[in-house]
mmCIF file of C-alpha atoms in Angstrom:
data_model
loop_
_atom_site.group_PDB
_atom_site.id
_atom_site.type_symbol
_atom_site.label_atom_id
_atom_site.label_comp_id
_atom_site.label_asym_id
_atom_site.label_seq_id
_atom_site.Cartn_x
_atom_site.Cartn_y
_atom_site.Cartn_z
ATOM 1 C CA MET N 1 57.650 110.855 84.416
ATOM 2 C CA ALA N 2 59.478 113.241 82.108
ATOM 3 C CA ALA N 3 63.286 113.171 82.077
ATOM 4 C CA LEU N 4 64.634 114.369 85.409
ATOM 5 C CA ARG N 5 66.988 117.314 84.962
ATOM 6 C CA THR N 6 68.846 119.191 87.662
ATOM 7 C CA PRO N 7 70.561 122.573 87.244
ATOM 8 C CA ILE N 8 73.932 120.961 86.568
ATOM 9 C CA CYS N 9 72.411 119.144 83.581
ATOM 10 C CA ASP N 10 71.719 122.535 82.002
ATOM 11 C CA THR N 11 75.146 123.849 82.992
ATOM 12 C CA LEU N 12 76.864 120.962 81.244
ATOM 13 C CA GLY N 13 74.374 120.341 78.457
ATOM 14 C CA ILE N 14 73.558 116.716 79.349
ATOM 15 C CA ARG N 15 70.219 114.837 79.378
ATOM 16 C CA HIS N 16 70.580 112.854 82.584
ATOM 17 C CA PRO N 17 72.113 113.661 86.002
ATOM 18 C CA ILE N 18 74.374 110.630 85.725
ATOM 19 C CA PHE N 19 78.140 111.051 85.833
ATOM 20 C CA GLY N 20 80.326 108.158 84.778
ATOM 21 C CA PHE N 21 84.000 107.745 85.656
ATOM 22 C CA SER N 22 86.147 105.410 83.586
ATOM 23 C CA HIS N 23 89.745 104.922 82.488
ATOM 24 C CA GLU N 24 88.475 103.487 79.195
ATOM 25 C CA PRO N 25 87.896 105.924 76.282
ATOM 26 C CA ASP N 26 85.231 103.671 74.727
ATOM 27 C CA VAL N 27 83.170 103.880 77.922
ATOM 28 C CA VAL N 28 83.581 107.657 78.048
ATOM 29 C CA VAL N 29 82.288 108.065 74.502
ATOM 30 C CA ALA N 30 79.357 105.709 75.097
ATOM 31 C CA ILE N 31 78.272 107.528 78.281
ATOM 32 C CA ALA N 32 78.271 110.831 76.402
ATOM 33 C CA GLU N 33 76.251 109.329 73.554
ATOM 34 C CA ALA N 34 73.713 108.014 76.098
ATOM 35 C CA GLY N 35 73.174 111.453 77.625
ATOM 36 C CA GLY N 36 75.338 111.300 80.724
ATOM 37 C CA PHE N 37 78.473 113.195 81.639
ATOM 38 C CA PRO N 38 81.603 111.048 81.252
ATOM 39 C CA VAL N 39 84.794 111.619 83.200
ATOM 40 C CA LEU N 40 87.975 110.177 81.746
ATOM 41 C CA GLY N 41 90.442 109.021 84.391
ATOM 42 C CA LEU N 42 93.998 109.835 83.331
ATOM 43 C CA GLY N 43 95.753 109.243 86.639
ATOM 44 C CA ARG N 44 97.163 105.977 85.253
ATOM 45 C CA ASP N 45 98.504 107.476 82.039
ATOM 46 C CA ALA N 46 101.954 108.796 81.184
ATOM 47 C CA PRO N 47 101.986 112.546 80.505
ATOM 48 C CA GLY N 48 103.472 112.016 77.055
ATOM 49 C CA GLN N 49 100.540 109.784 76.077
ATOM 50 C CA ILE N 50 97.784 112.071 77.346
ATOM 51 C CA PRO N 51 97.602 114.441 74.320
ATOM 52 C CA ALA N 52 97.008 111.557 71.902
ATOM 53 C CA ILE N 53 94.427 109.941 74.190
ATOM 54 C CA VAL N 54 92.582 113.252 74.584
ATOM 55 C CA GLU N 55 92.695 114.038 70.875
ATOM 56 C CA ALA N 56 91.219 110.648 69.969
ATOM 57 C CA VAL N 57 88.453 110.935 72.578
ATOM 58 C CA GLU N 58 87.511 114.483 71.598
ATOM 59 C CA ARG N 59 87.350 113.546 67.940
ATOM 60 C CA ARG N 60 84.854 110.794 68.738
ATOM 61 C CA LEU N 61 82.855 112.954 71.160
ATOM 62 C CA ASP N 62 82.304 115.505 68.397
ATOM 63 C CA GLY N 63 81.720 118.390 70.799
ATOM 64 C CA ARG N 64 79.862 116.505 73.516
ATOM 65 C CA PRO N 65 80.955 117.604 76.991
ATOM 66 C CA TYR N 66 83.222 115.492 79.138
ATOM 67 C CA GLY N 67 85.575 115.794 82.084
ATOM 68 C CA ILE N 68 89.056 114.597 82.998
ATOM 69 C CA ASP N 69 90.013 113.221 86.412
ATOM 70 C CA LEU N 70 93.509 113.308 87.905
ATOM 71 C CA MET N 71 94.702 111.715 91.123
ATOM 72 C CA LEU N 72 96.939 114.187 92.979
ATOM 73 C CA PRO N 73 97.808 112.874 96.448
ATOM 74 C CA ALA N 74 100.125 114.811 98.714
ATOM 75 C CA LYS N 75 103.259 113.475 100.419
ATOM 76 C CA VAL N 76 104.885 111.970 97.346
ATOM 77 C CA PRO N 77 108.487 112.690 96.287
ATOM 78 C CA GLN N 78 109.260 115.718 94.157
ATOM 79 C CA GLN N 79 110.956 113.442 91.632
ATOM 80 C CA ALA N 80 110.813 109.650 91.437
ATOM 81 C CA ASP N 81 111.457 106.807 89.039
ATOM 82 C CA PRO N 82 110.658 103.108 89.487
ATOM 83 C CA HIS N 83 114.314 102.020 89.346
ATOM 84 C CA GLY N 84 115.355 104.404 92.120
ATOM 85 C CA LEU N 85 112.365 103.491 94.266
ATOM 86 C CA ARG N 86 112.969 99.779 93.880
ATOM 87 C CA ALA N 87 116.556 100.237 95.033
ATOM 88 C CA ALA N 88 115.268 101.800 98.261
ATOM 89 C CA LEU N 89 112.671 99.133 99.116
ATOM 90 C CA PRO N 90 112.981 97.402 102.511
ATOM 91 C CA PRO N 91 114.519 93.931 102.094
ATOM 92 C CA GLU N 92 111.757 92.264 104.129
ATOM 93 C CA HIS N 93 109.102 93.629 101.764
ATOM 94 C CA VAL N 94 111.060 92.525 98.720
ATOM 95 C CA ALA N 95 111.447 89.039 100.193
ATOM 96 C CA PHE N 96 107.733 88.806 101.013
ATOM 97 C CA VAL N 97 106.696 89.753 97.482
ATOM 98 C CA GLU N 98 109.254 87.386 95.974
ATOM 99 C CA GLY N 99 107.683 84.669 98.084
ATOM 100 C CA LEU N 100 104.231 85.554 96.781
ATOM 101 C CA ARG N 101 105.494 85.546 93.198
ATOM 102 C CA ALA N 102 106.800 82.012 93.677
ATOM 103 C CA ARG N 103 103.751 80.835 95.626
ATOM 104 C CA PHE N 104 101.300 82.089 92.991
ATOM 105 C CA ALA N 105 103.564 81.438 89.974
ATOM 106 C CA VAL N 106 103.258 85.042 88.846
ATOM 107 C CA LYS N 107 104.563 85.496 85.315
ATOM 108 C CA PRO N 108 106.580 88.606 84.464
ATOM 109 C CA PRO N 109 104.591 91.161 82.454
ATOM 110 C CA GLY N 110 105.353 90.940 78.771
ATOM 111 C CA ALA N 111 104.766 94.596 77.982
ATOM 112 C CA PRO N 112 105.545 97.853 79.806
ATOM 113 C CA SER N 113 102.717 99.687 81.532
ATOM 114 C CA PHE N 114 102.224 102.748 83.703
ATOM 115 C CA PHE N 115 102.571 100.542 86.773
ATOM 116 C CA THR N 116 106.034 99.330 85.739
ATOM 117 C CA THR N 117 107.510 102.400 84.044
ATOM 118 C CA HIS N 118 106.276 105.374 86.103
ATOM 119 C CA ALA N 119 106.258 106.454 89.728
ATOM 120 C CA ARG N 120 103.875 108.945 91.235
ATOM 121 C CA SER N 121 105.646 112.187 92.112
ATOM 122 C CA GLU N 122 105.039 115.923 92.054
ATOM 123 C CA ALA N 123 106.899 116.123 88.753
ATOM 124 C CA LEU N 124 104.656 113.471 87.197
ATOM 125 C CA PHE N 125 101.524 115.194 88.491
ATOM 126 C CA GLN N 126 102.600 118.555 87.091
ATOM 127 C CA ALA N 127 103.283 117.036 83.681
ATOM 128 C CA GLN N 128 99.839 115.386 83.723
ATOM 129 C CA ILE N 129 98.240 118.683 84.751
ATOM 130 C CA ASP N 130 99.982 120.573 81.954
ATOM 131 C CA ALA N 131 98.720 118.060 79.397
ATOM 132 C CA VAL N 132 95.151 118.093 80.732
ATOM 133 C CA LEU N 133 94.911 121.881 80.758
ATOM 134 C CA GLN N 134 95.542 121.854 76.993
ATOM 135 C CA SER N 135 92.425 119.725 76.446
ATOM 136 C CA ASN N 136 88.908 120.846 75.577
ATOM 137 C CA ALA N 137 87.486 119.046 78.601
ATOM 138 C CA ARG N 138 84.504 120.904 80.049
ATOM 139 C CA ALA N 139 85.479 119.905 83.578
ATOM 140 C CA VAL N 140 88.665 119.065 85.459
ATOM 141 C CA VAL N 141 88.268 116.784 88.476
ATOM 142 C CA THR N 142 90.714 116.198 91.316
ATOM 143 C CA ALA N 143 90.731 113.021 93.383
ATOM 144 C CA ILE N 144 92.586 112.385 96.677
ATOM 145 C CA GLY N 145 94.374 115.672 96.518
ATOM 146 C CA LEU N 146 93.938 119.309 95.623
ATOM 147 C CA ARG N 147 96.159 121.744 93.800
ATOM 148 C CA ALA N 148 95.193 125.417 94.106
ATOM 149 C CA SER N 149 97.159 126.288 90.973
ATOM 150 C CA LEU N 150 95.288 123.672 88.928
ATOM 151 C CA ILE N 151 91.923 124.960 90.139
ATOM 152 C CA ALA N 152 92.863 128.527 89.245
ATOM 153 C CA GLN N 153 94.288 127.648 85.835
ATOM 154 C CA ALA N 154 91.342 125.437 84.918
ATOM 155 C CA ARG N 155 88.832 128.130 85.846
ATOM 156 C CA ASN N 156 90.811 130.736 83.886
ATOM 157 C CA ARG N 157 90.429 128.477 80.851
ATOM 158 C CA GLY N 158 86.666 128.309 81.331
ATOM 159 C CA LYS N 159 86.607 124.794 82.708
ATOM 160 C CA LEU N 160 84.325 123.705 85.527
ATOM 161 C CA THR N 161 86.276 122.378 88.492
ATOM 162 C CA MET N 162 85.181 119.419 90.596
ATOM 163 C CA SER N 163 86.716 117.733 93.607
ATOM 164 C CA LEU N 164 86.025 114.372 95.236
ATOM 165 C CA VAL N 165 85.775 114.867 98.989
ATOM 166 C CA GLY N 166 85.324 112.350 101.783
ATOM 167 C CA THR N 167 84.899 114.663 104.770
ATOM 168 C CA VAL N 168 83.522 118.104 105.519
ATOM 169 C CA ARG N 169 87.075 119.273 106.199
ATOM 170 C CA HIS N 170 88.119 118.302 102.684
ATOM 171 C CA ALA N 171 85.010 119.979 101.279
ATOM 172 C CA ARG N 172 85.805 123.259 103.005
ATOM 173 C CA LYS N 173 89.366 123.153 101.744
ATOM 174 C CA ALA N 174 88.114 122.631 98.197
ATOM 175 C CA LEU N 175 85.606 125.449 98.506
ATOM 176 C CA ASP N 176 88.310 127.780 99.806
ATOM 177 C CA MET N 177 90.271 127.055 96.627
ATOM 178 C CA GLY N 178 87.259 127.954 94.485
ATOM 179 C CA VAL N 179 86.119 124.500 93.381
ATOM 180 C CA ASP N 180 82.789 124.720 91.529
ATOM 181 C CA VAL N 181 81.320 121.265 92.223
ATOM 182 C CA LEU N 182 81.834 118.909 95.158
ATOM 183 C CA VAL N 183 81.583 115.145 94.735
ATOM 184 C CA ALA N 184 80.649 113.600 98.085
ATOM 185 C CA GLN N 185 82.499 110.294 97.835
ATOM 186 C CA GLY N 186 81.469 107.869 100.538
ATOM 187 C CA TYR N 187 83.217 104.910 102.126
ATOM 188 C CA ASP N 188 81.187 102.658 99.802
ATOM 189 C CA ALA N 189 83.152 103.863 96.749
ATOM 190 C CA GLY N 190 85.726 101.952 94.794
ATOM 191 C CA GLY N 191 89.282 103.210 94.665
ATOM 192 C CA HIS N 192 90.787 105.619 97.146
ATOM 193 C CA THR N 193 88.050 106.590 99.539
ATOM 194 C CA GLY N 194 87.373 107.979 102.997
ATOM 195 C CA PRO N 195 85.859 106.766 106.273
ATOM 196 C CA ILE N 196 82.218 107.978 106.032
ATOM 197 C CA GLY N 197 79.368 106.177 104.261
ATOM 198 C CA THR N 198 77.733 107.878 101.276
ATOM 199 C CA LEU N 199 74.315 108.225 102.903
ATOM 200 C CA SER N 200 75.836 109.919 105.960
ATOM 201 C CA LEU N 201 78.351 112.029 104.052
ATOM 202 C CA LEU N 202 76.030 113.489 101.406
ATOM 203 C CA PRO N 203 73.846 115.746 103.596
ATOM 204 C CA GLN N 204 76.924 117.060 105.380
ATOM 205 C CA ILE N 205 78.598 118.028 102.102
ATOM 206 C CA VAL N 206 75.356 119.556 100.769
ATOM 207 C CA GLU N 207 75.210 121.761 103.850
ATOM 208 C CA ALA N 208 78.893 122.698 103.614
ATOM 209 C CA ALA N 209 78.548 123.542 99.907
ATOM 210 C CA GLN N 210 76.180 126.440 100.696
ATOM 211 C CA GLY N 211 74.348 126.227 97.402
ATOM 212 C CA LYS N 212 77.148 125.012 95.150
ATOM 213 C CA PRO N 213 76.336 121.813 93.245
ATOM 214 C CA VAL N 214 77.054 118.500 94.925
ATOM 215 C CA LEU N 215 77.209 115.060 93.335
ATOM 216 C CA ALA N 216 76.926 111.803 95.285
ATOM 217 C CA ALA N 217 79.436 109.000 94.790
ATOM 218 C CA GLY N 218 79.996 105.625 96.371
ATOM 219 C CA GLY N 219 78.043 102.377 96.162
ATOM 220 C CA ILE N 220 75.564 103.642 93.547
ATOM 221 C CA ALA N 221 74.386 101.045 91.034
ATOM 222 C CA THR N 222 70.657 101.693 90.490
ATOM 223 C CA GLY N 223 68.419 104.462 89.265
ATOM 224 C CA ALA N 224 66.512 104.381 92.545
ATOM 225 C CA GLN N 225 69.765 105.250 94.316
ATOM 226 C CA VAL N 226 70.358 108.100 91.866
ATOM 227 C CA LEU N 227 66.893 109.487 92.596
ATOM 228 C CA GLY N 228 67.422 109.028 96.326
ATOM 229 C CA CYS N 229 70.656 111.017 96.191
ATOM 230 C CA ILE N 230 68.898 113.824 94.337
ATOM 231 C CA GLY N 231 66.161 113.746 96.955
ATOM 232 C CA ALA N 232 68.886 114.173 99.593
ATOM 233 C CA GLY N 233 70.192 117.316 97.922
ATOM 234 C CA ALA N 234 72.615 116.131 95.248
ATOM 235 C CA GLN N 235 72.319 117.360 91.670
ATOM 236 C CA GLY N 236 73.487 114.067 90.260
ATOM 237 C CA ALA N 237 75.171 110.754 90.958
ATOM 238 C CA TRP N 238 78.719 109.694 90.142
ATOM 239 C CA LEU N 239 79.143 106.024 89.161
ATOM 240 C CA GLY N 240 82.389 104.196 88.446
ATOM 241 C CA THR N 241 82.343 100.490 89.239
ATOM 242 C CA LEU N 242 79.189 99.730 87.242
ATOM 243 C CA TRP N 243 80.781 100.530 83.871
ATOM 244 C CA MET N 244 83.295 97.688 84.250
ATOM 245 C CA ALA N 245 80.404 95.397 83.285
ATOM 246 C CA ALA N 246 80.112 97.093 79.888
ATOM 247 C CA ARG N 247 81.662 95.556 76.784
ATOM 248 C CA GLU N 248 83.110 98.969 76.028
ATOM 249 C CA ASN N 249 85.363 98.630 79.087
ATOM 250 C CA HIS N 250 87.183 95.599 77.603
ATOM 251 C CA THR N 251 87.313 94.055 81.070
ATOM 252 C CA PRO N 252 89.521 90.937 81.115
ATOM 253 C CA PRO N 253 87.303 87.830 81.245
ATOM 254 C CA ALA N 254 88.784 86.696 84.568
ATOM 255 C CA LEU N 255 88.048 90.063 86.152
ATOM 256 C CA MET N 256 84.555 90.147 84.666
ATOM 257 C CA ARG N 257 83.827 86.750 86.214
ATOM 258 C CA ARG N 258 85.135 87.948 89.585
ATOM 259 C CA LEU N 259 82.949 91.073 89.452
ATOM 260 C CA ILE N 260 79.845 89.093 88.468
ATOM 261 C CA ASP N 261 80.441 86.595 91.260
ATOM 262 C CA SER N 262 81.138 89.265 93.901
ATOM 263 C CA GLY N 263 78.778 91.039 96.269
ATOM 264 C CA SER N 264 79.274 94.204 98.266
ATOM 265 C CA ASP N 265 80.950 92.251 101.057
ATOM 266 C CA ASP N 266 83.563 90.953 98.609
ATOM 267 C CA THR N 267 85.114 94.409 98.395
ATOM 268 C CA VAL N 268 87.646 95.514 100.985
ATOM 269 C CA ILE N 269 89.684 98.597 101.744
ATOM 270 C CA SER N 270 93.353 97.724 101.441
ATOM 271 C CA ARG N 271 96.632 99.582 101.207
ATOM 272 C CA ALA N 272 98.178 96.679 99.276
ATOM 273 C CA HIS N 273 97.350 98.181 95.878
ATOM 274 C CA SER N 274 98.788 101.689 96.049
ATOM 275 C CA GLY N 275 99.964 102.337 99.586
ATOM 276 C CA LYS N 276 96.860 104.394 100.382
ATOM 277 C CA PRO N 277 93.471 103.058 101.530
ATOM 278 C CA CYS N 278 91.777 101.810 98.376
ATOM 279 C CA ARG N 279 88.578 99.769 98.040
ATOM 280 C CA VAL N 280 89.128 96.819 95.721
ATOM 281 C CA VAL N 281 87.392 93.566 94.906
ATOM 282 C CA ARG N 282 89.119 90.796 96.848
ATOM 283 C CA SER N 283 91.413 88.217 95.311
ATOM 284 C CA ALA N 284 94.062 85.811 96.580
ATOM 285 C CA TRP N 285 96.667 88.536 96.074
ATOM 286 C CA ILE N 286 94.797 91.054 98.255
ATOM 287 C CA ASP N 287 94.040 88.397 100.892
ATOM 288 C CA ALA N 288 97.726 87.483 101.098
ATOM 289 C CA TRP N 289 98.499 90.967 102.428
ATOM 290 C CA ASN N 290 96.195 90.311 105.377
ATOM 291 C CA GLU N 291 97.942 87.120 106.465
ATOM 292 C CA PRO N 292 99.738 87.197 109.851
ATOM 293 C CA GLN N 293 103.229 87.077 108.323
ATOM 294 C CA ALA N 294 102.548 89.875 105.820
ATOM 295 C CA PRO N 295 104.331 93.185 106.387
ATOM 296 C CA ALA N 296 102.345 96.419 106.402
ATOM 297 C CA PRO N 297 102.106 97.794 102.853
ATOM 298 C CA LEU N 298 104.495 100.607 102.030
ATOM 299 C CA GLY N 299 103.328 104.147 101.405
ATOM 300 C CA MET N 300 102.752 105.670 97.981
ATOM 301 C CA PRO N 301 104.651 105.479 95.629
ATOM 302 C CA TYR N 302 106.802 102.694 97.136
ATOM 303 C CA GLN N 303 104.027 100.077 97.179
ATOM 304 C CA GLN N 304 103.574 100.479 93.423
ATOM 305 C CA ALA N 305 107.325 100.116 92.921
ATOM 306 C CA LEU N 306 107.129 96.915 94.972
ATOM 307 C CA THR N 307 104.085 95.314 93.348
ATOM 308 C CA GLY N 308 103.267 97.249 90.161
ATOM 309 C CA ASP N 309 104.669 94.517 87.934
ATOM 310 C CA VAL N 310 102.381 91.980 89.625
ATOM 311 C CA PHE N 311 99.285 94.124 89.019
ATOM 312 C CA ALA N 312 100.323 94.545 85.383
ATOM 313 C CA SER N 313 101.001 90.833 85.011
ATOM 314 C CA ILE N 314 97.751 89.520 86.485
ATOM 315 C CA HIS N 315 95.772 91.762 84.141
ATOM 316 C CA GLU N 316 97.911 90.981 81.117
ATOM 317 C CA HIS N 317 97.722 87.235 81.700
ATOM 318 C CA GLY N 318 94.172 87.152 83.094
ATOM 319 C CA ASP N 319 95.152 85.346 86.285
ATOM 320 C CA ALA N 320 91.785 84.141 87.605
ATOM 321 C CA ALA N 321 92.978 83.630 91.191
ATOM 322 C CA LEU N 322 94.874 86.899 91.624
ATOM 323 C CA ILE N 323 93.113 89.434 89.435
ATOM 324 C CA TYR N 324 91.520 92.391 91.177
ATOM 325 C CA GLU N 325 90.657 96.012 90.499
ATOM 326 C CA ALA N 326 89.402 99.055 92.335
ATOM 327 C CA ALA N 327 85.691 98.405 92.863
ATOM 328 C CA GLY N 328 82.990 99.788 95.132
ATOM 329 C CA GLN N 329 80.184 98.168 97.061
ATOM 330 C CA SER N 330 78.031 98.906 93.993
ATOM 331 C CA VAL N 331 79.533 95.724 92.527
ATOM 332 C CA PHE N 332 76.211 94.131 93.496
ATOM 333 C CA GLY N 333 74.858 95.781 90.335
ATOM 334 C CA ILE N 334 77.140 93.735 88.088
ATOM 335 C CA THR N 335 75.315 90.530 87.208
ATOM 336 C CA ARG N 336 76.318 90.025 83.560
ATOM 337 C CA GLU N 337 78.234 91.630 80.738
ATOM 338 C CA THR N 338 76.200 94.415 79.155
ATOM 339 C CA THR N 339 76.684 97.727 77.331
ATOM 340 C CA VAL N 340 76.836 101.332 78.431
ATOM 341 C CA ALA N 341 73.690 102.146 76.448
ATOM 342 C CA ALA N 342 71.756 99.363 78.191
ATOM 343 C CA GLN N 343 73.095 100.438 81.580
ATOM 344 C CA MET N 344 72.044 104.049 81.045
ATOM 345 C CA GLU N 345 68.615 102.983 79.795
ATOM 346 C CA GLN N 346 68.145 100.816 82.883
ATOM 347 C CA LEU N 347 69.280 103.578 85.261
ATOM 348 C CA VAL N 348 66.821 106.058 83.756
ATOM 349 C CA SER N 349 64.017 103.471 83.795
ATOM 350 C CA GLU N 350 64.735 102.688 87.447
ATOM 351 C CA MET N 351 64.651 106.392 88.292
ATOM 352 C CA GLN N 352 61.226 106.649 86.711
ATOM 353 C CA ALA N 353 59.969 103.554 88.523
ATOM 354 C CA ALA N 354 61.238 104.913 91.846
ATOM 355 C CA TRP N 355 59.472 108.222 91.171
ATOM 356 C CA ARG N 356 56.200 106.384 90.558
ATOM 357 C CA ARG N 357 56.612 104.459 93.800
ATOM 358 C CA LEU N 358 57.071 107.711 95.665
ATOM 359 C CA GLY N 359 53.992 109.148 94.001
ATOM 360 C CA ALA N 360 51.901 106.288 95.335
ATOM 361 C CA PHE N 361 52.775 107.365 98.869
ATOM 362 C CA VAL N 362 51.750 111.015 98.419
ATOM 363 C CA THR N 363 48.520 112.001 100.113
ATOM 364 C CA ALA N 364 46.553 115.223 99.933
#
């Protein structure tokens, strides 16, 4: 089988219809070098740091195309800072988290991070948008939220626009704003996700798109799944969780062990991370929020103000019992530490093998 190329591969100038989301610049560069389309997640980065991050990535990409993803949920404050939010937290929630800190002997984080120094707000989002629009990214992607002004500005700058959608209603809203590419993100996906499974959602979004390109996202870890999604009408597959197994992701050893040991049923949708439904790989910290005495998690951005220091700490200190991360049901594909190049080679090989299997079933 020759390399499988869909129209969006030609649009973007990539070899394979494989799209890889990652917060880690080293993963982004490696995906581009392997012929896929990388998407750099900057939703966890301070606006003032984005220009330097982008400059360093673009220098290493040397003209290869890439995208940038921002998380832009609605119903956040116009302005917010962690100190002010913490002062407004309900006492019962503060007491519960203090109890968990003592119970699990959580150490304070030793260094500042986005989760301890920033709060999601419209002002933060606008500053991130302004920084991203100055980049040379070929595509701008929006996740859990749309901004008509961002779509218009990105298109005016010649950038392709993409939006992750979890329902037909969201897809239609994105199309009305002029989004170029829809990413049908199923319930299987890691991170903030919707209520419909990928296999059920994809054909509905393909129909709603009326000829515009659609990518499939959620629970995808093999080349056979990529081929299956293309057979169902997608022009490519969007993978995120799988890359955490790559050395280029610099995954903390405790988290790597958790991912390797976990199956699809070890991921759960919880509001304990951000305040919005988010699929994560389970840990003792996530399980504690499901105990009978646990209060309901707060909404965004208050939950981050309540627990952001804990998330930062367990990653900084590699807490084997508590560590977790956004992860999809595709975690079944993580069986060992590997590299992005090896992962891409395996995905393409599996696509070819799946194509041959299909060929054996074709009759005259």
